[in-house]
JSON list of N, CA and C in Angstrom, two decimals:
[
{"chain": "P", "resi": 576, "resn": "UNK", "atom": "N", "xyz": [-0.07, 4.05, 25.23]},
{"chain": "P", "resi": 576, "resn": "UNK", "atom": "CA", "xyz": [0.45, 5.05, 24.31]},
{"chain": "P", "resi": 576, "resn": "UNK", "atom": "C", "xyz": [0.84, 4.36, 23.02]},
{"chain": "P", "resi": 577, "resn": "UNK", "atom": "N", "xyz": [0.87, 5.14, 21.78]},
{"chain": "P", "resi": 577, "resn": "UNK", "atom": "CA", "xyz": [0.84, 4.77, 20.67]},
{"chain": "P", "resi": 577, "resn": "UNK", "atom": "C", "xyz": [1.92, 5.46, 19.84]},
{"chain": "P", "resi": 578, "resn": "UNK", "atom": "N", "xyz": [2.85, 4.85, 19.48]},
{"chain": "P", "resi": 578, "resn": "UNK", "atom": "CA", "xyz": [3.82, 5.81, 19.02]},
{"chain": "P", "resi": 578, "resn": "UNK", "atom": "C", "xyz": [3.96, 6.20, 17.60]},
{"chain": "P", "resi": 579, "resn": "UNK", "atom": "N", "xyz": [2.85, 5.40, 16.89]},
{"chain": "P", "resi": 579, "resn": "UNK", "atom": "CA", "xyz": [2.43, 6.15, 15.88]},
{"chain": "P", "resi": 579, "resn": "UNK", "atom": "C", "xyz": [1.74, 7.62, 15.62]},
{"chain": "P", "resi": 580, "resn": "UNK", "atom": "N", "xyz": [0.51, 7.76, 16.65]},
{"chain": "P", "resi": 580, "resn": "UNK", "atom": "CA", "xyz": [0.15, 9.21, 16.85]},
{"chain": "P", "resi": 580, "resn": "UNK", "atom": "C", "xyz": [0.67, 9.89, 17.83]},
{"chain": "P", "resi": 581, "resn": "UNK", "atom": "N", "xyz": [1.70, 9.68, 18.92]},
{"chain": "P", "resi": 581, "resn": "UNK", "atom": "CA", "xyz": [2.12, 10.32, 19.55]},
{"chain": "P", "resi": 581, "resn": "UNK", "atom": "C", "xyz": [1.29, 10.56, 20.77]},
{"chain": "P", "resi": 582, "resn": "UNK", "atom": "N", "xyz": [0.00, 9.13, 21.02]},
{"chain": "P", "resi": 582, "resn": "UNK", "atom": "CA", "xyz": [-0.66, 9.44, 22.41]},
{"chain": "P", "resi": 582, "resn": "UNK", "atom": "C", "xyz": [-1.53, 8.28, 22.42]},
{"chain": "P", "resi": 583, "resn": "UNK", "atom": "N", "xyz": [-2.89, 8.42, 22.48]},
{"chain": "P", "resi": 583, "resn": "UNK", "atom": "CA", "xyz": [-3.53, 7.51, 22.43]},
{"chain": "P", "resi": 583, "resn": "UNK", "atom": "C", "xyz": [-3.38, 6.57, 21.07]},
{"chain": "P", "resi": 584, "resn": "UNK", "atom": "N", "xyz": [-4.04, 5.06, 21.32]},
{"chain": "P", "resi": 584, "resn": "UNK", "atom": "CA", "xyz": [-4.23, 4.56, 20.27]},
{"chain": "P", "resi": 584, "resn": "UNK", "atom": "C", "xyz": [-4.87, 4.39, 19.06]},
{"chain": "P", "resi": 585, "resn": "UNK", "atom": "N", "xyz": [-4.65, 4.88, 17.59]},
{"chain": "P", "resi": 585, "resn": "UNK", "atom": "CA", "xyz": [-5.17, 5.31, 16.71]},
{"chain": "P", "resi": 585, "resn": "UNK", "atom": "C", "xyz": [-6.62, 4.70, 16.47]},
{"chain": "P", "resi": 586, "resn": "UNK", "atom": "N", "xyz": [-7.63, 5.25, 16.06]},
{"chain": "P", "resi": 586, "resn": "UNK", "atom": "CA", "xyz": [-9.37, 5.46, 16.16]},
{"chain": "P", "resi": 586, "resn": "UNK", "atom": "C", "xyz": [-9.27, 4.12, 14.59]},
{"chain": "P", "resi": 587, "resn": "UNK", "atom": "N", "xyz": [-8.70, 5.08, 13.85]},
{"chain": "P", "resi": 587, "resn": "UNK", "atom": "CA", "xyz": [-8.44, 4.47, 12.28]},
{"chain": "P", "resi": 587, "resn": "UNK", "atom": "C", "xyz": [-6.64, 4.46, 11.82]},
{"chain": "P", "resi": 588, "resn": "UNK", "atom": "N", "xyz": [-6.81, 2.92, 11.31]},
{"chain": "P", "resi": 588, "resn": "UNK", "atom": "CA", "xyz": [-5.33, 2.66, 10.90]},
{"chain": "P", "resi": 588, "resn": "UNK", "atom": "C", "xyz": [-5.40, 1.90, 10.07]},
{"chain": "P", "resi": 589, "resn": "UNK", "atom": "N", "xyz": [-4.33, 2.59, 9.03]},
{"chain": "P", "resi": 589, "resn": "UNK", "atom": "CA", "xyz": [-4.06, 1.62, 7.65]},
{"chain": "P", "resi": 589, "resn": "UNK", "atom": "C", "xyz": [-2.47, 1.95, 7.53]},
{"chain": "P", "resi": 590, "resn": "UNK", "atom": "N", "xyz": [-2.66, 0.05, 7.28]},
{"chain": "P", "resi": 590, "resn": "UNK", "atom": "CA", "xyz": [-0.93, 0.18, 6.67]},
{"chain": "P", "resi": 590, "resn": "UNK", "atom": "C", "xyz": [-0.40, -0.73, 6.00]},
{"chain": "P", "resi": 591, "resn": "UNK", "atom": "N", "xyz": [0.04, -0.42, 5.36]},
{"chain": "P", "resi": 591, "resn": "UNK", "atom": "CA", "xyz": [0.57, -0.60, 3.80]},
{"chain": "P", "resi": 591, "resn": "UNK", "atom": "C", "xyz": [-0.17, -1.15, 2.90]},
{"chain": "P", "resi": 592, "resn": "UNK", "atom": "N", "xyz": [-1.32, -0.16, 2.71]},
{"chain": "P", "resi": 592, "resn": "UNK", "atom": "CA", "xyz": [-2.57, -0.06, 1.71]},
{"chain": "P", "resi": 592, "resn": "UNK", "atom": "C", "xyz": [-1.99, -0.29, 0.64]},
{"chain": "P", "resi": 593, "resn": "UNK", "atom": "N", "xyz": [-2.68, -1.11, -0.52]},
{"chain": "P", "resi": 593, "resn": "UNK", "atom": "CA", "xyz": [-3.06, -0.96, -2.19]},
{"chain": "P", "resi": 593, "resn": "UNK", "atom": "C", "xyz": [-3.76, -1.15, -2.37]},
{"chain": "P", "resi": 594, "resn": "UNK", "atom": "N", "xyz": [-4.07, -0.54, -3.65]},
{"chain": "P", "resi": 594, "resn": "UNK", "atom": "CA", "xyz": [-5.51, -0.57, -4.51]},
{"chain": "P", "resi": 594, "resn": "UNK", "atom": "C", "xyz": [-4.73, -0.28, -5.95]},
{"chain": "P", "resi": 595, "resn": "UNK", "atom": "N", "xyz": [-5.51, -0.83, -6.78]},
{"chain": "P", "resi": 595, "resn": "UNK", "atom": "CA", "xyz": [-5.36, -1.35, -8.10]},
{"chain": "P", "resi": 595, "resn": "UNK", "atom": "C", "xyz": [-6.57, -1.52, -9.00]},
{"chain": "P", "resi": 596, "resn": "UNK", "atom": "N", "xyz": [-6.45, -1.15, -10.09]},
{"chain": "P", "resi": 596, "resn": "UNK", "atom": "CA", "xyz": [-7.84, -0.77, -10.93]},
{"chain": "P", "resi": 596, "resn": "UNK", "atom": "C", "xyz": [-8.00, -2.28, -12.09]},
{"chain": "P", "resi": 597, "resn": "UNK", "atom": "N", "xyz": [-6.45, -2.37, -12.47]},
{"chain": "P", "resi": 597, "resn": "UNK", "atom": "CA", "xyz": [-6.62, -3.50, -13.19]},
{"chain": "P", "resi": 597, "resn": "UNK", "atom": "C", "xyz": [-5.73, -4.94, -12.89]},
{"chain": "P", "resi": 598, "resn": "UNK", "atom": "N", "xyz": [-5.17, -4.38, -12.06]},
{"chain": "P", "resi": 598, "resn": "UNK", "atom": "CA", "xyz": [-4.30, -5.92, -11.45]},
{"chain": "P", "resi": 598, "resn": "UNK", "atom": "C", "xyz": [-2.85, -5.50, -11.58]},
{"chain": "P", "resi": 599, "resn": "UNK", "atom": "N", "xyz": [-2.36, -4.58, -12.15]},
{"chain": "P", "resi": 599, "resn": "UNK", "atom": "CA", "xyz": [-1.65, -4.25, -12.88]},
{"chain": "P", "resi": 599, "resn": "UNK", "atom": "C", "xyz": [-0.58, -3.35, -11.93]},
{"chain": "P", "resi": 600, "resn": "UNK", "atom": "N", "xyz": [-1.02, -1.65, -12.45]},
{"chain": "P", "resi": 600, "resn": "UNK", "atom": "CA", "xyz": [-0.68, -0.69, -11.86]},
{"chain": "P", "resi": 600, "resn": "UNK", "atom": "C", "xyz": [-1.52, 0.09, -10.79]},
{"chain": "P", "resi": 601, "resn": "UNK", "atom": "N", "xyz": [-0.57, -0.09, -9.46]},
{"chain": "P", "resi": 601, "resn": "UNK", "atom": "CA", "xyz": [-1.23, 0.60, -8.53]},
{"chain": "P", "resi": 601, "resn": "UNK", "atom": "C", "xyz": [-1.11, 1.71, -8.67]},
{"chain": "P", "resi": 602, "resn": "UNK", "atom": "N", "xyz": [-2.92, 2.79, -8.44]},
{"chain": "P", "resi": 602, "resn": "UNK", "atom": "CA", "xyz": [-2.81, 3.93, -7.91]},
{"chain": "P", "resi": 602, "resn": "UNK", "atom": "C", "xyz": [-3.01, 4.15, -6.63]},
{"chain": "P", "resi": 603, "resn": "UNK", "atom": "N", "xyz": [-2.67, 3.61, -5.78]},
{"chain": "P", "resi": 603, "resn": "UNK", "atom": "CA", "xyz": [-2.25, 3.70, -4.29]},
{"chain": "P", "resi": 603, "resn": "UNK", "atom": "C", "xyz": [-1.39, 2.82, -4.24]},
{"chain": "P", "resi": 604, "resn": "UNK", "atom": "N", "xyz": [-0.04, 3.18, -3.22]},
{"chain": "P", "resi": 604, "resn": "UNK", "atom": "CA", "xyz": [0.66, 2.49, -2.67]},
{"chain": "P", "resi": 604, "resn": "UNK", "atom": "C", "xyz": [1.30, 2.60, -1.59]},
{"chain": "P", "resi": 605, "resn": "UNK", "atom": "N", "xyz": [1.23, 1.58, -0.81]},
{"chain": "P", "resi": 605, "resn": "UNK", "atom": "CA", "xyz": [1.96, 1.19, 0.58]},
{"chain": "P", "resi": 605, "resn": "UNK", "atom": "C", "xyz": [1.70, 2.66, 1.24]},
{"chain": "P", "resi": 606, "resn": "UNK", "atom": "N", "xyz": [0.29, 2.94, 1.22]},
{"chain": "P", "resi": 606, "resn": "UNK", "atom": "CA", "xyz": [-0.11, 4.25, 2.04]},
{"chain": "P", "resi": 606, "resn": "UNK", "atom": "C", "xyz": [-0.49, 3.61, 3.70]},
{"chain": "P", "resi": 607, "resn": "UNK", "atom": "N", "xyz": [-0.16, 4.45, 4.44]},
{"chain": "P", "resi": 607, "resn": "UNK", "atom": "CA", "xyz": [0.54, 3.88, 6.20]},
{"chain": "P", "resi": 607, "resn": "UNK", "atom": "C", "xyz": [-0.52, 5.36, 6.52]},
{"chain": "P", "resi": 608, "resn": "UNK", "atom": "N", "xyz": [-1.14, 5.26, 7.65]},
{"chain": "P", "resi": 608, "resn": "UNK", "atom": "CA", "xyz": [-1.87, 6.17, 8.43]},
{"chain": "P", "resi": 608, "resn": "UNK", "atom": "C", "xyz": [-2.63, 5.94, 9.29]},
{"chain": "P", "resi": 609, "resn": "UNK", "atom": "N", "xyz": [-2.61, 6.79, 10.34]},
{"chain": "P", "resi": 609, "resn": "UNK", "atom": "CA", "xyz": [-3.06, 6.93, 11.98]},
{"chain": "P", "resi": 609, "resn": "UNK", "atom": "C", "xyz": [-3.59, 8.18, 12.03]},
{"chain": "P", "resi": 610, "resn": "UNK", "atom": "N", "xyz": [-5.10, 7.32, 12.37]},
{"chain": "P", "resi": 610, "resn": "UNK", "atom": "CA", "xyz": [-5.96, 8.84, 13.09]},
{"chain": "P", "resi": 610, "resn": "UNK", "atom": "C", "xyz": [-6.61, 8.79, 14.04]},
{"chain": "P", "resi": 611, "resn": "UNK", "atom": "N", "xyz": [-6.16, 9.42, 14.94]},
{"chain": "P", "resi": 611, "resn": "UNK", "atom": "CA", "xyz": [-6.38, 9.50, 16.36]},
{"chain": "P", "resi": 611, "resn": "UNK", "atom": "C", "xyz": [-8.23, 9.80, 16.74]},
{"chain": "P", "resi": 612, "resn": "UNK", "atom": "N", "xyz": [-8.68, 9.03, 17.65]},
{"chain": "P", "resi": 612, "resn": "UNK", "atom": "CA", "xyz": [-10.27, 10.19, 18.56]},
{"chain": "P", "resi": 612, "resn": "UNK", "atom": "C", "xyz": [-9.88, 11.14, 18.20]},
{"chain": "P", "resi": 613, "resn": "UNK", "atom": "N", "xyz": [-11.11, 11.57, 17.76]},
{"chain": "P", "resi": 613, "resn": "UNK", "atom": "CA", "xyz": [-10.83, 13.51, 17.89]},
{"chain": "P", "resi": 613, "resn": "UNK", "atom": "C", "xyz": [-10.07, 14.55, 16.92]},
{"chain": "P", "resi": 614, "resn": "UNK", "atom": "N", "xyz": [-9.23, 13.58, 15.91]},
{"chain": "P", "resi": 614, "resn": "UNK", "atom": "CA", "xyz": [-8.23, 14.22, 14.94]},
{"chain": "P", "resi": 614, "resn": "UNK", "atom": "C", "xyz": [-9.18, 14.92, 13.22]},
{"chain": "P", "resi": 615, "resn": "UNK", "atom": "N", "xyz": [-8.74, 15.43, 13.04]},
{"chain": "P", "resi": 615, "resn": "UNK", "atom": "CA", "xyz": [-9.16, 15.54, 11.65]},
{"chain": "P", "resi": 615, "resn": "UNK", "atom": "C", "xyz": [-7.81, 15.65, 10.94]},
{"chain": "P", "resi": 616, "resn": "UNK", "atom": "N", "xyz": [-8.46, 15.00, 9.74]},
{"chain": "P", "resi": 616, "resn": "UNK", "atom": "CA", "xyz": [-7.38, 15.04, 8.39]},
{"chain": "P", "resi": 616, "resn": "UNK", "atom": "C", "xyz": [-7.99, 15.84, 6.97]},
{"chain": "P", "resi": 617, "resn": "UNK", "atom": "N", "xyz": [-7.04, 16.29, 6.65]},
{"chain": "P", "resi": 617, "resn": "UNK", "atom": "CA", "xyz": [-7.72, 16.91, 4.80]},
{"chain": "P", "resi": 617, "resn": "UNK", "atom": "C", "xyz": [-6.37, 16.28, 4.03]},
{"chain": "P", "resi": 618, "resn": "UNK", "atom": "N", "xyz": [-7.05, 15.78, 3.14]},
{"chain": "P", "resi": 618, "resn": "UNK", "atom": "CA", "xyz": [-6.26, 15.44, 1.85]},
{"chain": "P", "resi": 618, "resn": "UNK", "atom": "C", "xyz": [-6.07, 16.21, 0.66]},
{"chain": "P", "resi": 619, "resn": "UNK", "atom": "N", "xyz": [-5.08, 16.88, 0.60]},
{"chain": "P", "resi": 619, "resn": "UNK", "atom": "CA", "xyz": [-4.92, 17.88, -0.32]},
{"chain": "P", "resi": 619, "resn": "UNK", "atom": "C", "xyz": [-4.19, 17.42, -1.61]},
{"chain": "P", "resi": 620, "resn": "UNK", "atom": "N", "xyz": [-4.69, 17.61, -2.94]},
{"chain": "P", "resi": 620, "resn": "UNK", "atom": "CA", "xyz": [-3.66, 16.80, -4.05]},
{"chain": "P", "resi": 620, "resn": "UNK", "atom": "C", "xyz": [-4.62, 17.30, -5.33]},
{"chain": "P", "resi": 621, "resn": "UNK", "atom": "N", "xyz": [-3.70, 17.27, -6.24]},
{"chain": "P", "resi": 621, "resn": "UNK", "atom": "CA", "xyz": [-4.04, 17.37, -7.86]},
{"chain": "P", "resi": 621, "resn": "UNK", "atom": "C", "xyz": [-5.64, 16.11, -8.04]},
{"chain": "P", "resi": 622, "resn": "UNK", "atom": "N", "xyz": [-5.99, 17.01, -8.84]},
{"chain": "P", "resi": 622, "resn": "UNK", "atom": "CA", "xyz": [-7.14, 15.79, -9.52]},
{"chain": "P", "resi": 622, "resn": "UNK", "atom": "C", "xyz": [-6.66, 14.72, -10.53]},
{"chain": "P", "resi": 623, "resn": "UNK", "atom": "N", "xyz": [-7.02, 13.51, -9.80]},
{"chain": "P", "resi": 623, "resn": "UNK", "atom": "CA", "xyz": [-6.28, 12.02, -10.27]},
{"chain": "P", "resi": 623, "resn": "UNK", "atom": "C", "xyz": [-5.48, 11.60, -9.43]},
{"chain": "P", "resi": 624, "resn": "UNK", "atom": "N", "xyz": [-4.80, 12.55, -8.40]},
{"chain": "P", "resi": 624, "resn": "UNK", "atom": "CA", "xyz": [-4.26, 11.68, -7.29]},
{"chain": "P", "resi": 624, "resn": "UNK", "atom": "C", "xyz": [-4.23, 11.07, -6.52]},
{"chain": "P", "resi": 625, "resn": "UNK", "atom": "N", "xyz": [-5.94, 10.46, -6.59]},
{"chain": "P", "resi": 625, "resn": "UNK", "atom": "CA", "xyz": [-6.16, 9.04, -5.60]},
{"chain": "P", "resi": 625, "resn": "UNK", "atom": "C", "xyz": [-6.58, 9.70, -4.22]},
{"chain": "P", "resi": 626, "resn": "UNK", "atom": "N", "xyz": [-6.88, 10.80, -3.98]},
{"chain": "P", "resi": 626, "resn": "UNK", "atom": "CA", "xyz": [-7.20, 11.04, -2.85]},
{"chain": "P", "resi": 626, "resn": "UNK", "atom": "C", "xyz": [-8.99, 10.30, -2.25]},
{"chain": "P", "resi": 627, "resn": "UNK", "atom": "N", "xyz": [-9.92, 10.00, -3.00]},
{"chain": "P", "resi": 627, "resn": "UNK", "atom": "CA", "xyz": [-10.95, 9.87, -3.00]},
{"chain": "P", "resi": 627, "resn": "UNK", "atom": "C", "xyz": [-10.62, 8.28, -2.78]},
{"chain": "P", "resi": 628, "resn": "UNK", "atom": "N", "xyz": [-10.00, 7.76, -3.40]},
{"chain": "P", "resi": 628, "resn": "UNK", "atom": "CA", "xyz": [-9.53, 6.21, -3.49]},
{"chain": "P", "resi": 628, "resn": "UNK", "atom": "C", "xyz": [-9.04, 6.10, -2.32]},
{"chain": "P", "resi": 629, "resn": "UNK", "atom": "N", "xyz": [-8.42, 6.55, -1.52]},
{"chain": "P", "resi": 629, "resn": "UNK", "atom": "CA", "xyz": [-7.98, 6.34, -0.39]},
{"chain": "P", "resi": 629, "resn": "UNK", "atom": "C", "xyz": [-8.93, 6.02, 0.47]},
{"chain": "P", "resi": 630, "resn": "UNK", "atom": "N", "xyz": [-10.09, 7.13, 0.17]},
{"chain": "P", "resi": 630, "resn": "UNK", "atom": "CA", "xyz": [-11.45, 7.26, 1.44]},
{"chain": "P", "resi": 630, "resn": "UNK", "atom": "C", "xyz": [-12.05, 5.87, 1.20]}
]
């Protein structure tokens, strides 16, 4: 058991992601996530909010 997803052990895991365009200022930060077999996720957010950067 995984007590990040609350069962099995996560399929895909990231944690404490960055990404950075110029060395500088991150547009991602210290992003943490667990996705289980079988789960789906949607990323919902304004355009420019790094959601695509994440993928």
């Amino acid at each position: 058991m995984d007590a990040r997803t609350g069962g099995n052990a996560a399929f895909v895991a990231f944690e404490h992601v960055q990404k950075s365009y110029d060395g500088e200022n991150l547009v991602v930060k210290d992003l943490n996530l667990s996705i289980a077999k079988g789960e789906f996720l949607t990323m919902l957010g304004p355009s420019g909010s790094g959601k695509t950067t994440c993928l």
